[in-house]
Amino acid sequence: MKIAVFGLGAVGTVFAVFLKEAGHQVYGITKKEYLHLFKDKKLKITGIWGEHEAILDDITDYIKDLDYDLIFLTVKSYDTETAINQIKNVVKQNTFVIVAQNGYGNYEKVSNIIGKNHTLLARVIFGAKVIKPTLVEITVNADDVRIGNQDKAVKEEDIIKIACVLKKAGIPASYAPDIQQILWDKIIYNCALNPLGALLECSYGELAEDENTKDLMNKIINEIFIATKANNIKLRWDNPEDYIQHFYKNLIPPTAKHYPSMYYDLKSKKRTEIDALNGAVVKLAEEKGIYLPVNDTITKMVKRKEKLNLW
């Protein structure tokens, strides 16, 4: 297959290395200011999935006009529009763009521009961090990369073939007919943990051990259920109480030592994806005339921290 990976951060690097190791043609796209870091086109992976390295077919600051089978979109959510406006020019009849990003709204932006029949949504729940440019450590894996199309605009067999390509390359993956609900599981998880872990500089386990942060996380989750219900977004959980029980019993323990990507963004004085997480939930609620005080406060605190970092 001919594959492009748009965004060579932690997640993009993992996809690029494993797919290239599996024998596919893989082209990486990064920002111009980072291009000098990838002169030899060699990327490396370490961590729980072992040691891997690959030399990509090319790494550029633009997407070449080639007949791609797959394009993985792994940029930060605030760069989605910029990236898809480049990608749209190289999407051919049989090209699929796989949206493998955090937060809510990315699939909608991409499918509106290139069409629902070319857009797939991937829920990525392995943890990876950049040790240095070209070197990424995989720290945790909670489940398969789940791939689907929430509008049922892509044939099931085509999605299964793509999941098999990833699985054969060594990345656990499977087809998800209920991909939107699965993605919202991750959105709720990230909204509860990421901003607090970033602002307080602590791990997921530490957040769950403290009664004050537990109370905040519970309120964040309860508000998300209010927002999704008001917007007729179907979740896999009937009520917040059941999700909260699952959250502390099953989700926190395997990732207890994990720090959110938002923590590393703030430490590196970079912009965060808060607008695609708690900020997006606040906007969903506002569209229905509902105010979510905890999510709104958390969003504003992170955005203030971003500004302080830029001064």
PDB file of C-alpha atoms in Angstrom:
ATOM      1  CA  MET A   1       0.000   0.000   0.000  1.00  0.00           C
ATOM      2  CA  LYS A   2       0.976   3.630  -0.521  1.00  0.00           C
ATOM      3  CA  ILE A   3       0.435   5.440   2.772  1.00  0.00           C
ATOM      4  CA  ALA A   4       0.885   9.016   4.013  1.00  0.00           C
ATOM      5  CA  VAL A   5       1.111   9.944   7.690  1.00  0.00           C
ATOM      6  CA  PHE A   6       0.253  13.613   8.168  1.00  0.00           C
ATOM      7  CA  GLY A   7       1.791  14.588  11.495  1.00  0.00           C
ATOM      8  CA  LEU A   8       4.908  12.900  12.912  1.00  0.00           C
ATOM      9  CA  GLY A   9       4.241  13.344  16.600  1.00  0.00           C
ATOM     10  CA  ALA A  10       3.943  10.370  18.938  1.00  0.00           C
ATOM     11  CA  VAL A  11       0.943   8.633  17.338  1.00  0.00           C
ATOM     12  CA  GLY A  12       1.928   9.420  13.746  1.00  0.00           C
ATOM     13  CA  THR A  13       5.435   8.072  14.277  1.00  0.00           C
ATOM     14  CA  VAL A  14       4.045   4.781  15.605  1.00  0.00           C
ATOM     15  CA  PHE A  15       1.841   4.298  12.543  1.00  0.00           C
ATOM     16  CA  ALA A  16       4.653   5.286  10.169  1.00  0.00           C
ATOM     17  CA  VAL A  17       7.286   2.954  11.648  1.00  0.00           C
ATOM     18  CA  PHE A  18       5.114  -0.144  11.956  1.00  0.00           C
ATOM     19  CA  LEU A  19       3.578   0.235   8.502  1.00  0.00           C
ATOM     20  CA  LYS A  20       6.959   0.823   6.866  1.00  0.00           C
ATOM     21  CA  GLU A  21       8.433  -2.179   8.692  1.00  0.00           C
ATOM     22  CA  ALA A  22       5.562  -4.230   7.265  1.00  0.00           C
ATOM     23  CA  GLY A  23       6.707  -3.378   3.716  1.00  0.00           C
ATOM     24  CA  HIS A  24       4.375  -0.549   2.725  1.00  0.00           C
ATOM     25  CA  GLN A  25       5.448   2.688   1.041  1.00  0.00           C
ATOM     26  CA  VAL A  26       5.168   5.333   3.756  1.00  0.00           C
ATOM     27  CA  TYR A  27       5.515   9.094   3.377  1.00  0.00           C
ATOM     28  CA  GLY A  28       5.652  11.406   6.398  1.00  0.00           C
ATOM     29  CA  ILE A  29       4.474  15.012   6.492  1.00  0.00           C
ATOM     30  CA  THR A  30       5.612  17.407   9.207  1.00  0.00           C
ATOM     31  CA  LYS A  31       5.767  21.162   9.719  1.00  0.00           C
ATOM     32  CA  LYS A  32       8.495  23.056   7.875  1.00  0.00           C
ATOM     33  CA  GLU A  33      10.190  24.151  11.111  1.00  0.00           C
ATOM     34  CA  TYR A  34      10.643  20.501  12.124  1.00  0.00           C
ATOM     35  CA  LEU A  35      11.844  19.220   8.759  1.00  0.00           C
ATOM     36  CA  HIS A  36      15.564  19.522   9.587  1.00  0.00           C
ATOM     37  CA  LEU A  37      15.080  17.015  12.408  1.00  0.00           C
ATOM     38  CA  PHE A  38      14.148  14.287   9.925  1.00  0.00           C
ATOM     39  CA  LYS A  39      17.014  14.601   7.432  1.00  0.00           C
ATOM     40  CA  ASP A  40      17.851  10.873   7.362  1.00  0.00           C
ATOM     41  CA  LYS A  41      14.121   9.913   7.305  1.00  0.00           C
ATOM     42  CA  LYS A  42      14.780   7.364  10.075  1.00  0.00           C
ATOM     43  CA  LEU A  43      12.242   6.930  12.883  1.00  0.00           C
ATOM     44  CA  LYS A  44      12.506   4.709  15.956  1.00  0.00           C
ATOM     45  CA  ILE A  45      10.065   3.159  18.427  1.00  0.00           C
ATOM     46  CA  THR A  46      10.793   1.830  21.911  1.00  0.00           C
ATOM     47  CA  GLY A  47       8.616   0.714  24.813  1.00  0.00           C
ATOM     48  CA  ILE A  48       6.106  -2.031  25.496  1.00  0.00           C
ATOM     49  CA  TRP A  49       5.842  -3.123  21.834  1.00  0.00           C
ATOM     50  CA  GLY A  50       9.583  -3.619  21.514  1.00  0.00           C
ATOM     51  CA  GLU A  51      12.318  -1.896  19.527  1.00  0.00           C
ATOM     52  CA  HIS A  52      11.484  -0.865  15.955  1.00  0.00           C
ATOM     53  CA  GLU A  53      12.956   1.453  13.365  1.00  0.00           C
ATOM     54  CA  ALA A  54      12.281   2.354   9.757  1.00  0.00           C
ATOM     55  CA  ILE A  55      13.492   4.697   7.060  1.00  0.00           C
ATOM     56  CA  LEU A  56      10.465   6.282   5.410  1.00  0.00           C
ATOM     57  CA  ASP A  57      10.220   6.727   1.654  1.00  0.00           C
ATOM     58  CA  ASP A  58      10.234  10.472   2.206  1.00  0.00           C
ATOM     59  CA  ILE A  59       9.502  13.122   4.830  1.00  0.00           C
ATOM     60  CA  THR A  60       8.339  16.521   3.587  1.00  0.00           C
ATOM     61  CA  ASP A  61       6.493  19.621   4.760  1.00  0.00           C
ATOM     62  CA  TYR A  62       3.756  19.106   2.164  1.00  0.00           C
ATOM     63  CA  ILE A  63       1.812  16.116   0.898  1.00  0.00           C
ATOM     64  CA  LYS A  64       2.984  14.886  -2.488  1.00  0.00           C
ATOM     65  CA  ASP A  65       0.378  14.186  -5.164  1.00  0.00           C
ATOM     66  CA  LEU A  66       0.614  10.394  -5.227  1.00  0.00           C
ATOM     67  CA  ASP A  67      -2.002   7.660  -5.483  1.00  0.00           C
ATOM     68  CA  TYR A  68      -2.396   7.029  -1.777  1.00  0.00           C
ATOM     69  CA  ASP A  69      -4.451   4.140  -0.465  1.00  0.00           C
ATOM     70  CA  LEU A  70      -4.450   5.495   3.084  1.00  0.00           C
ATOM     71  CA  ILE A  71      -3.724   8.865   4.656  1.00  0.00           C
ATOM     72  CA  PHE A  72      -3.451   8.934   8.433  1.00  0.00           C
ATOM     73  CA  LEU A  73      -4.321  12.306   9.937  1.00  0.00           C
ATOM     74  CA  THR A  74      -2.441  12.528  13.242  1.00  0.00           C
ATOM     75  CA  VAL A  75      -1.917  16.274  13.699  1.00  0.00           C
ATOM     76  CA  LYS A  76      -3.170  18.135  16.757  1.00  0.00           C
ATOM     77  CA  SER A  77      -6.872  18.970  16.523  1.00  0.00           C
ATOM     78  CA  TYR A  78      -6.210  22.696  16.114  1.00  0.00           C
ATOM     79  CA  ASP A  79      -4.268  21.921  12.898  1.00  0.00           C
ATOM     80  CA  THR A  80      -7.014  19.783  11.333  1.00  0.00           C
ATOM     81  CA  GLU A  81      -8.381  22.392   8.926  1.00  0.00           C
ATOM     82  CA  THR A  82      -4.931  23.372   7.662  1.00  0.00           C
ATOM     83  CA  ALA A  83      -4.000  19.733   7.101  1.00  0.00           C
ATOM     84  CA  ILE A  84      -7.221  18.647   5.403  1.00  0.00           C
ATOM     85  CA  ASN A  85      -7.083  21.579   3.001  1.00  0.00           C
ATOM     86  CA  GLN A  86      -3.780  20.129   1.781  1.00  0.00           C
ATOM     87  CA  ILE A  87      -4.980  16.548   1.845  1.00  0.00           C
ATOM     88  CA  LYS A  88      -8.156  17.229  -0.168  1.00  0.00           C
ATOM     89  CA  ASN A  89      -6.078  17.834  -3.295  1.00  0.00           C
ATOM     90  CA  VAL A  90      -4.574  14.332  -3.275  1.00  0.00           C
ATOM     91  CA  VAL A  91      -7.633  12.266  -2.313  1.00  0.00           C
ATOM     92  CA  LYS A  92      -8.383   9.964  -5.233  1.00  0.00           C
ATOM     93  CA  GLN A  93     -11.345   7.678  -5.860  1.00  0.00           C
ATOM     94  CA  ASN A  94      -9.966   4.849  -3.694  1.00  0.00           C
ATOM     95  CA  THR A  95      -8.219   6.924  -1.006  1.00  0.00           C
ATOM     96  CA  PHE A  96      -9.303   6.734   2.613  1.00  0.00           C
ATOM     97  CA  VAL A  97      -8.340   9.377   5.172  1.00  0.00           C
ATOM     98  CA  ILE A  98      -8.149   7.939   8.693  1.00  0.00           C
ATOM     99  CA  VAL A  99      -8.809  10.539  11.394  1.00  0.00           C
ATOM    100  CA  ALA A 100      -6.667   9.337  14.311  1.00  0.00           C
ATOM    101  CA  GLN A 101      -6.848  12.357  16.610  1.00  0.00           C
ATOM    102  CA  ASN A 102      -8.017  13.366  20.051  1.00  0.00           C
ATOM    103  CA  GLY A 103     -11.304  15.071  20.751  1.00  0.00           C
ATOM    104  CA  TYR A 104     -14.617  15.880  19.138  1.00  0.00           C
ATOM    105  CA  GLY A 105     -15.199  17.534  15.760  1.00  0.00           C
ATOM    106  CA  ASN A 106     -12.239  16.312  13.684  1.00  0.00           C
ATOM    107  CA  TYR A 107     -14.177  13.665  11.765  1.00  0.00           C
ATOM    108  CA  GLU A 108     -16.900  16.197  11.026  1.00  0.00           C
ATOM    109  CA  LYS A 109     -14.413  18.753   9.640  1.00  0.00           C
ATOM    110  CA  VAL A 110     -12.663  16.181   7.466  1.00  0.00           C
ATOM    111  CA  SER A 111     -15.775  14.465   6.097  1.00  0.00           C
ATOM    112  CA  ASN A 112     -17.361  17.819   5.230  1.00  0.00           C
ATOM    113  CA  ILE A 113     -14.392  18.633   3.000  1.00  0.00           C
ATOM    114  CA  ILE A 114     -13.458  15.305   1.368  1.00  0.00           C
ATOM    115  CA  GLY A 115     -16.727  13.391   1.738  1.00  0.00           C
ATOM    116  CA  LYS A 116     -18.008  10.820   4.212  1.00  0.00           C
ATOM    117  CA  ASN A 117     -17.212   8.003   1.775  1.00  0.00           C
ATOM    118  CA  HIS A 118     -13.492   8.828   2.031  1.00  0.00           C
ATOM    119  CA  THR A 119     -13.339   9.424   5.797  1.00  0.00           C
ATOM    120  CA  LEU A 120     -12.732   6.884   8.545  1.00  0.00           C
ATOM    121  CA  LEU A 121     -12.557   7.506  12.268  1.00  0.00           C
ATOM    122  CA  ALA A 122      -9.967   5.751  14.430  1.00  0.00           C
ATOM    123  CA  ARG A 123     -10.082   5.595  18.205  1.00  0.00           C
ATOM    124  CA  VAL A 124      -6.451   5.349  19.337  1.00  0.00           C
ATOM    125  CA  ILE A 125      -5.952   4.363  22.949  1.00  0.00           C
ATOM    126  CA  PHE A 126      -2.321   3.323  23.122  1.00  0.00           C
ATOM    127  CA  GLY A 127      -0.151   5.789  25.008  1.00  0.00           C
ATOM    128  CA  ALA A 128       2.976   7.148  23.333  1.00  0.00           C
ATOM    129  CA  LYS A 129       5.341  10.014  24.066  1.00  0.00           C
ATOM    130  CA  VAL A 130       8.096  11.698  22.113  1.00  0.00           C
ATOM    131  CA  ILE A 131      11.465  11.097  23.799  1.00  0.00           C
ATOM    132  CA  LYS A 132      13.090  13.267  21.153  1.00  0.00           C
ATOM    133  CA  PRO A 133      12.210  13.979  17.515  1.00  0.00           C
ATOM    134  CA  THR A 134      12.394  10.674  15.586  1.00  0.00           C
ATOM    135  CA  LEU A 135      12.198   8.583  18.808  1.00  0.00           C
ATOM    136  CA  VAL A 136       8.880   7.634  20.424  1.00  0.00           C
ATOM    137  CA  GLU A 137       8.169   5.423  23.425  1.00  0.00           C
ATOM    138  CA  ILE A 138       4.946   3.398  23.623  1.00  0.00           C
ATOM    139  CA  THR A 139       4.032   3.394  27.303  1.00  0.00           C
ATOM    140  CA  VAL A 140       0.638   1.710  27.554  1.00  0.00           C
ATOM    141  CA  ASN A 141      -2.082   0.062  25.463  1.00  0.00           C
ATOM    142  CA  ALA A 142      -5.652  -0.209  26.729  1.00  0.00           C
ATOM    143  CA  ASP A 143      -7.392  -1.655  23.654  1.00  0.00           C
ATOM    144  CA  ASP A 144      -7.232  -2.114  19.874  1.00  0.00           C
ATOM    145  CA  VAL A 145      -7.143   0.822  17.524  1.00  0.00           C
ATOM    146  CA  ARG A 146     -10.828   0.759  16.578  1.00  0.00           C
ATOM    147  CA  ILE A 147     -11.771   1.915  13.069  1.00  0.00           C
ATOM    148  CA  GLY A 148     -15.172   2.737  11.594  1.00  0.00           C
ATOM    149  CA  ASN A 149     -17.375   5.210   9.760  1.00  0.00           C
ATOM    150  CA  GLN A 150     -20.138   6.713  11.881  1.00  0.00           C
ATOM    151  CA  ASP A 151     -22.235   7.576   8.813  1.00  0.00           C
ATOM    152  CA  LYS A 152     -22.104   4.028   7.366  1.00  0.00           C
ATOM    153  CA  ALA A 153     -20.757   5.588   4.145  1.00  0.00           C
ATOM    154  CA  VAL A 154     -17.874   3.097   3.721  1.00  0.00           C
ATOM    155  CA  LYS A 155     -18.316  -0.627   3.085  1.00  0.00           C
ATOM    156  CA  GLU A 156     -17.745  -2.795   6.126  1.00  0.00           C
ATOM    157  CA  GLU A 157     -15.382  -5.087   4.210  1.00  0.00           C
ATOM    158  CA  ASP A 158     -13.185  -2.132   3.216  1.00  0.00           C
ATOM    159  CA  ILE A 159     -12.820  -1.039   6.836  1.00  0.00           C
ATOM    160  CA  ILE A 160     -12.027  -4.594   7.945  1.00  0.00           C
ATOM    161  CA  LYS A 161      -9.269  -4.806   5.308  1.00  0.00           C
ATOM    162  CA  ILE A 162      -7.688  -1.622   6.663  1.00  0.00           C
ATOM    163  CA  ALA A 163      -7.879  -2.915  10.236  1.00  0.00           C
ATOM    164  CA  CYS A 164      -6.166  -6.105   9.046  1.00  0.00           C
ATOM    165  CA  VAL A 165      -3.373  -4.059   7.428  1.00  0.00           C
ATOM    166  CA  LEU A 166      -2.657  -2.455  10.804  1.00  0.00           C
ATOM    167  CA  LYS A 167      -2.921  -5.736  12.673  1.00  0.00           C
ATOM    168  CA  LYS A 168      -0.503  -7.482  10.314  1.00  0.00           C
ATOM    169  CA  ALA A 169       1.901  -4.585  10.802  1.00  0.00           C
ATOM    170  CA  GLY A 170       1.883  -5.215  14.563  1.00  0.00           C
ATOM    171  CA  ILE A 171      -0.600  -2.568  15.690  1.00  0.00           C
ATOM    172  CA  PRO A 172      -3.617  -4.137  17.454  1.00  0.00           C
ATOM    173  CA  ALA A 173      -6.651  -3.009  15.427  1.00  0.00           C
ATOM    174  CA  SER A 174     -10.237  -4.006  14.685  1.00  0.00           C
ATOM    175  CA  TYR A 175     -13.412  -2.806  12.981  1.00  0.00           C
ATOM    176  CA  ALA A 176     -15.921  -0.884  15.106  1.00  0.00           C
ATOM    177  CA  PRO A 177     -19.475  -0.485  13.757  1.00  0.00           C
ATOM    178  CA  ASP A 178     -20.226   1.727  16.781  1.00  0.00           C
ATOM    179  CA  ILE A 179     -17.151   3.925  16.356  1.00  0.00           C
ATOM    180  CA  GLN A 180     -18.823   7.185  17.439  1.00  0.00           C
ATOM    181  CA  GLN A 181     -19.839   5.709  20.788  1.00  0.00           C
ATOM    182  CA  ILE A 182     -16.379   4.208  21.270  1.00  0.00           C
ATOM    183  CA  LEU A 183     -14.758   7.561  20.495  1.00  0.00           C
ATOM    184  CA  TRP A 184     -16.993   9.286  23.038  1.00  0.00           C
ATOM    185  CA  ASP A 185     -15.784   6.813  25.677  1.00  0.00           C
ATOM    186  CA  LYS A 186     -12.291   8.164  25.051  1.00  0.00           C
ATOM    187  CA  ILE A 187     -13.468  11.789  24.947  1.00  0.00           C
ATOM    188  CA  ILE A 188     -15.087  11.446  28.378  1.00  0.00           C
ATOM    189  CA  TYR A 189     -11.955   9.735  29.717  1.00  0.00           C
ATOM    190  CA  ASN A 190      -9.684  12.455  28.313  1.00  0.00           C
ATOM    191  CA  CYS A 191     -11.898  15.328  29.472  1.00  0.00           C
ATOM    192  CA  ALA A 192     -11.905  13.984  33.027  1.00  0.00           C
ATOM    193  CA  LEU A 193      -8.167  13.318  33.236  1.00  0.00           C
ATOM    194  CA  ASN A 194      -6.138  15.382  30.774  1.00  0.00           C
ATOM    195  CA  PRO A 195      -6.712  18.988  31.918  1.00  0.00           C
ATOM    196  CA  LEU A 196      -6.466  18.183  35.622  1.00  0.00           C
ATOM    197  CA  GLY A 197      -3.359  16.049  35.109  1.00  0.00           C
ATOM    198  CA  ALA A 198      -1.820  18.856  33.075  1.00  0.00           C
ATOM    199  CA  LEU A 199      -2.707  21.696  35.435  1.00  0.00           C
ATOM    200  CA  LEU A 200      -1.799  19.821  38.621  1.00  0.00           C
ATOM    201  CA  GLU A 201       1.169  18.000  37.056  1.00  0.00           C
ATOM    202  CA  CYS A 202       0.191  14.575  38.310  1.00  0.00           C
ATOM    203  CA  SER A 203      -0.576  11.104  36.973  1.00  0.00           C
ATOM    204  CA  TYR A 204      -4.004   9.590  36.366  1.00  0.00           C
ATOM    205  CA  GLY A 205      -3.608   7.401  39.457  1.00  0.00           C
ATOM    206  CA  GLU A 206      -2.825  10.383  41.655  1.00  0.00           C
ATOM    207  CA  LEU A 207      -5.953  12.159  40.402  1.00  0.00           C
ATOM    208  CA  ALA A 208      -8.075   9.132  41.277  1.00  0.00           C
ATOM    209  CA  GLU A 209      -6.585   8.827  44.771  1.00  0.00           C
ATOM    210  CA  ASP A 210      -7.520  12.346  45.885  1.00  0.00           C
ATOM    211  CA  GLU A 211     -11.095  13.073  46.947  1.00  0.00           C
ATOM    212  CA  ASN A 212     -10.967  16.664  45.659  1.00  0.00           C
ATOM    213  CA  THR A 213      -9.892  15.752  42.143  1.00  0.00           C
ATOM    214  CA  LYS A 214     -12.237  12.745  42.136  1.00  0.00           C
ATOM    215  CA  ASP A 215     -15.105  15.112  42.864  1.00  0.00           C
ATOM    216  CA  LEU A 216     -14.055  17.383  39.984  1.00  0.00           C
ATOM    217  CA  MET A 217     -13.730  14.459  37.582  1.00  0.00           C
ATOM    218  CA  ASN A 218     -17.151  13.137  38.562  1.00  0.00           C
ATOM    219  CA  LYS A 219     -18.669  16.556  37.888  1.00  0.00           C
ATOM    220  CA  ILE A 220     -16.920  16.801  34.511  1.00  0.00           C
ATOM    221  CA  ILE A 221     -18.336  13.398  33.548  1.00  0.00           C
ATOM    222  CA  ASN A 222     -21.854  14.257  34.748  1.00  0.00           C
ATOM    223  CA  GLU A 223     -21.824  17.458  32.686  1.00  0.00           C
ATOM    224  CA  ILE A 224     -20.702  15.580  29.553  1.00  0.00           C
ATOM    225  CA  PHE A 225     -23.689  13.268  29.881  1.00  0.00           C
ATOM    226  CA  ILE A 226     -25.941  16.348  30.072  1.00  0.00           C
ATOM    227  CA  ALA A 227     -24.383  17.818  26.907  1.00  0.00           C
ATOM    228  CA  THR A 228     -24.507  14.611  24.853  1.00  0.00           C
ATOM    229  CA  LYS A 229     -28.090  13.858  25.864  1.00  0.00           C
ATOM    230  CA  ALA A 230     -29.169  17.367  24.856  1.00  0.00           C
ATOM    231  CA  ASN A 231     -27.546  16.856  21.434  1.00  0.00           C
ATOM    232  CA  ASN A 232     -28.958  13.345  20.924  1.00  0.00           C
ATOM    233  CA  ILE A 233     -25.464  11.842  20.884  1.00  0.00           C
ATOM    234  CA  LYS A 234     -25.753   8.181  21.800  1.00  0.00           C
ATOM    235  CA  LEU A 235     -23.265   6.854  24.316  1.00  0.00           C
ATOM    236  CA  ARG A 236     -22.504   3.280  25.305  1.00  0.00           C
ATOM    237  CA  TRP A 237     -23.554   4.113  28.863  1.00  0.00           C
ATOM    238  CA  ASP A 238     -27.112   4.821  29.972  1.00  0.00           C
ATOM    239  CA  ASN A 239     -26.101   7.065  32.837  1.00  0.00           C
ATOM    240  CA  PRO A 240     -23.000   8.779  34.283  1.00  0.00           C
ATOM    241  CA  GLU A 241     -23.026   6.625  37.417  1.00  0.00           C
ATOM    242  CA  ASP A 242     -22.357   3.441  35.432  1.00  0.00           C
ATOM    243  CA  TYR A 243     -19.601   5.124  33.444  1.00  0.00           C
ATOM    244  CA  ILE A 244     -17.973   6.520  36.599  1.00  0.00           C
ATOM    245  CA  GLN A 245     -17.903   3.069  38.177  1.00  0.00           C
ATOM    246  CA  HIS A 246     -16.268   1.666  35.008  1.00  0.00           C
ATOM    247  CA  PHE A 247     -13.868   4.625  34.901  1.00  0.00           C
ATOM    248  CA  TYR A 248     -12.370   3.990  38.341  1.00  0.00           C
ATOM    249  CA  LYS A 249     -12.559   0.197  38.282  1.00  0.00           C
ATOM    250  CA  ASN A 250     -11.366  -0.597  34.744  1.00  0.00           C
ATOM    251  CA  LEU A 251      -9.886   2.469  33.040  1.00  0.00           C
ATOM    252  CA  ILE A 252      -7.700   4.118  35.663  1.00  0.00           C
ATOM    253  CA  PRO A 253      -5.748   1.085  37.013  1.00  0.00           C
ATOM    254  CA  PRO A 254      -3.894   0.127  33.776  1.00  0.00           C
ATOM    255  CA  THR A 255      -2.982   3.775  33.103  1.00  0.00           C
ATOM    256  CA  ALA A 256      -2.440   4.904  36.709  1.00  0.00           C
ATOM    257  CA  LYS A 257       1.187   5.962  36.118  1.00  0.00           C
ATOM    258  CA  HIS A 258       0.375   7.718  32.838  1.00  0.00           C
ATOM    259  CA  TYR A 259       0.625  11.498  32.387  1.00  0.00           C
ATOM    260  CA  PRO A 260      -1.611  13.139  29.755  1.00  0.00           C
ATOM    261  CA  SER A 261      -0.270  14.506  26.481  1.00  0.00           C
ATOM    262  CA  MET A 262      -1.683  17.867  27.616  1.00  0.00           C
ATOM    263  CA  TYR A 263       0.795  17.786  30.519  1.00  0.00           C
ATOM    264  CA  TYR A 264       3.695  17.438  28.087  1.00  0.00           C
ATOM    265  CA  ASP A 265       2.212  20.155  25.850  1.00  0.00           C
ATOM    266  CA  LEU A 266       2.129  22.640  28.719  1.00  0.00           C
ATOM    267  CA  LYS A 267       5.590  21.624  29.932  1.00  0.00           C
ATOM    268  CA  SER A 268       6.890  22.234  26.406  1.00  0.00           C
ATOM    269  CA  LYS A 269       5.032  25.569  26.239  1.00  0.00           C
ATOM    270  CA  LYS A 270       2.888  24.329  23.358  1.00  0.00           C
ATOM    271  CA  ARG A 271      -0.761  24.824  22.590  1.00  0.00           C
ATOM    272  CA  THR A 272      -3.094  22.114  23.935  1.00  0.00           C
ATOM    273  CA  GLU A 273      -6.147  20.370  22.490  1.00  0.00           C
ATOM    274  CA  ILE A 274      -8.497  21.666  25.195  1.00  0.00           C
ATOM    275  CA  ASP A 275     -10.830  23.191  22.564  1.00  0.00           C
ATOM    276  CA  ALA A 276     -11.460  19.717  21.111  1.00  0.00           C
ATOM    277  CA  LEU A 277     -12.092  18.208  24.553  1.00  0.00           C
ATOM    278  CA  ASN A 278     -13.759  20.079  27.423  1.00  0.00           C
ATOM    279  CA  GLY A 279     -14.082  23.194  25.267  1.00  0.00           C
ATOM    280  CA  ALA A 280     -15.962  21.252  22.599  1.00  0.00           C
ATOM    281  CA  VAL A 281     -18.318  19.825  25.222  1.00  0.00           C
ATOM    282  CA  VAL A 282     -19.018  23.327  26.543  1.00  0.00           C
ATOM    283  CA  LYS A 283     -19.900  24.510  23.018  1.00  0.00           C
ATOM    284  CA  LEU A 284     -22.184  21.526  22.428  1.00  0.00           C
ATOM    285  CA  ALA A 285     -24.067  22.408  25.590  1.00  0.00           C
ATOM    286  CA  GLU A 286     -24.208  26.112  24.742  1.00  0.00           C
ATOM    287  CA  GLU A 287     -25.900  25.269  21.437  1.00  0.00           C
ATOM    288  CA  LYS A 288     -28.774  23.928  23.523  1.00  0.00           C
ATOM    289  CA  GLY A 289     -28.764  26.799  26.005  1.00  0.00           C
ATOM    290  CA  ILE A 290     -27.031  24.784  28.731  1.00  0.00           C
ATOM    291  CA  TYR A 291     -24.110  26.012  30.832  1.00  0.00           C
ATOM    292  CA  LEU A 292     -21.528  23.519  32.123  1.00  0.00           C
ATOM    293  CA  PRO A 293     -19.689  25.360  34.942  1.00  0.00           C
ATOM    294  CA  VAL A 294     -16.985  22.798  35.723  1.00  0.00           C
ATOM    295  CA  ASN A 295     -16.000  22.055  32.124  1.00  0.00           C
ATOM    296  CA  ASP A 296     -16.083  25.757  31.314  1.00  0.00           C
ATOM    297  CA  THR A 297     -13.851  26.611  34.276  1.00  0.00           C
ATOM    298  CA  ILE A 298     -11.375  23.842  33.463  1.00  0.00           C
ATOM    299  CA  THR A 299     -11.231  24.995  29.839  1.00  0.00           C
ATOM    300  CA  LYS A 300     -10.539  28.592  30.831  1.00  0.00           C
ATOM    301  CA  MET A 301      -7.840  27.550  33.285  1.00  0.00           C
ATOM    302  CA  VAL A 302      -5.973  25.558  30.630  1.00  0.00           C
ATOM    303  CA  LYS A 303      -6.278  28.390  28.107  1.00  0.00           C
ATOM    304  CA  ARG A 304      -4.940  30.828  30.694  1.00  0.00           C
ATOM    305  CA  LYS A 305      -1.999  28.501  31.330  1.00  0.00           C
ATOM    306  CA  GLU A 306      -1.334  28.405  27.577  1.00  0.00           C
ATOM    307  CA  LYS A 307      -1.186  32.203  27.490  1.00  0.00           C
ATOM    308  CA  LEU A 308       1.133  32.352  30.481  1.00  0.00           C
ATOM    309  CA  ASN A 309       3.446  29.907  28.721  1.00  0.00           C
ATOM    310  CA  LEU A 310       3.604  32.157  25.665  1.00  0.00           C
ATOM    311  CA  TRP A 311       4.602  35.273  27.620  1.00  0.00           C
TER     312      TRP A 311
END
